[in-house]
Coordinates of C-alpha atoms in Angstrom, one line a residue:
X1 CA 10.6 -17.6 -8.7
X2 CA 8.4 -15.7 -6.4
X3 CA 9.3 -11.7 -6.3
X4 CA 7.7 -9.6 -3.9
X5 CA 6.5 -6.3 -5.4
X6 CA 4.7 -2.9 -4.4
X7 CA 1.8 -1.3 -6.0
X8 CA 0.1 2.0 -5.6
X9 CA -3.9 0.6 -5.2
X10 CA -5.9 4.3 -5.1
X11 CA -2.8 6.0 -3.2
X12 CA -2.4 3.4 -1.0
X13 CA 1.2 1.5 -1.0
X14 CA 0.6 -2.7 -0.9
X15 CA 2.4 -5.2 -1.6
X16 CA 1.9 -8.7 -3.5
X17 CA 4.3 -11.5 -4.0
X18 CA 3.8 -13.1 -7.4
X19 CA 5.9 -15.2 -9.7
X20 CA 8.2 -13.6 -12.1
X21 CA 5.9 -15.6 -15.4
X22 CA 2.8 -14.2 -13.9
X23 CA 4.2 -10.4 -13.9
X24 CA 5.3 -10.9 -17.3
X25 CA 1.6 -11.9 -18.4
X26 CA 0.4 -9.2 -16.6
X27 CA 2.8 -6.7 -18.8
X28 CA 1.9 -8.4 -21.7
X29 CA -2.1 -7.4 -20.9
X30 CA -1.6 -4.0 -19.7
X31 CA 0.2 -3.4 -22.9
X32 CA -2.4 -5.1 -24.9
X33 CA -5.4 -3.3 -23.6
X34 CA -3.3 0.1 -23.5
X35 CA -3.7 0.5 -19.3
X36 CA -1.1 1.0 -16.4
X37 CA -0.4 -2.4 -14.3
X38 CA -1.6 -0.1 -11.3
X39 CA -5.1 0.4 -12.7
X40 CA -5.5 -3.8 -14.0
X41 CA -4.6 -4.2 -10.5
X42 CA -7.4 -2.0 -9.1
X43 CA -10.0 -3.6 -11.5
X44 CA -8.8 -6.9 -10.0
X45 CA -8.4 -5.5 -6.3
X46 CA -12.7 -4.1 -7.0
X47 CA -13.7 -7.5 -8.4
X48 CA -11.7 -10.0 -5.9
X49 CA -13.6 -11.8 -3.6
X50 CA -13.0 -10.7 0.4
X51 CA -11.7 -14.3 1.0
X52 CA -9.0 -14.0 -1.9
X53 CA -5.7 -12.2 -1.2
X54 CA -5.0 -9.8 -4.0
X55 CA -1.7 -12.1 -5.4
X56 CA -4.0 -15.1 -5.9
X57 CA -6.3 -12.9 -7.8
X58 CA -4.3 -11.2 -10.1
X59 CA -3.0 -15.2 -10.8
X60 CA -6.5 -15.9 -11.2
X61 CA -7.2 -13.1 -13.5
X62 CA -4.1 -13.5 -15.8
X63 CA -4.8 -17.3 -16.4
X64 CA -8.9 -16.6 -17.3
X65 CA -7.4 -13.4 -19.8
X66 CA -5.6 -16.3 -21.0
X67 CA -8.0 -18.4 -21.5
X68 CA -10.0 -15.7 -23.6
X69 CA -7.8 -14.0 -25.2
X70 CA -5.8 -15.8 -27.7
X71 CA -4.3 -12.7 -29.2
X72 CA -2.0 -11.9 -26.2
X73 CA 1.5 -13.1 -26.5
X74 CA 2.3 -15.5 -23.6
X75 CA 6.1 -16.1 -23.6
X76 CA 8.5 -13.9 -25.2
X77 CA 12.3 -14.6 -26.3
X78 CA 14.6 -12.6 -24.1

């Protein structure tokens, strides 16, 4: 399911719509590498290309940690 959601990007308010799996992901990799979702956003927002709206790239940048990092924990028992 796809959750809208607003993030603070340098002080400025935006917001993405992202699946709920992705977010979780993203949790999982902010908590692994010890950083805020608001600042792995900002490295992704820096590094996206001008033709990619930031959701798609923060999809984009959770599947390629991913497909790096097997260490990270991908689905979790609730």
């Amino acid at each position: 399911m796809i959750k809208k959601r607003s993030v603070n990007i340098s002080g400025h308010r935006t917001s993405i719509s992202i699946e709920e799996q992705f977010w979780e992901v993203l949790k999982e990799i902010s908590e692994y590498n010890k950083k805020s979702i608001n600042s792995i956003i900002l490295e992704i927002d820096k590094k996206r290309n001008i033709d990619t709206n930031l959701s798609s790239a923060i999809r984009l940048f959770v599947l390629n940690k991913l497909r790096k990092d097997k260490n990270l924990v991908i689905f979790r028992e609730k």
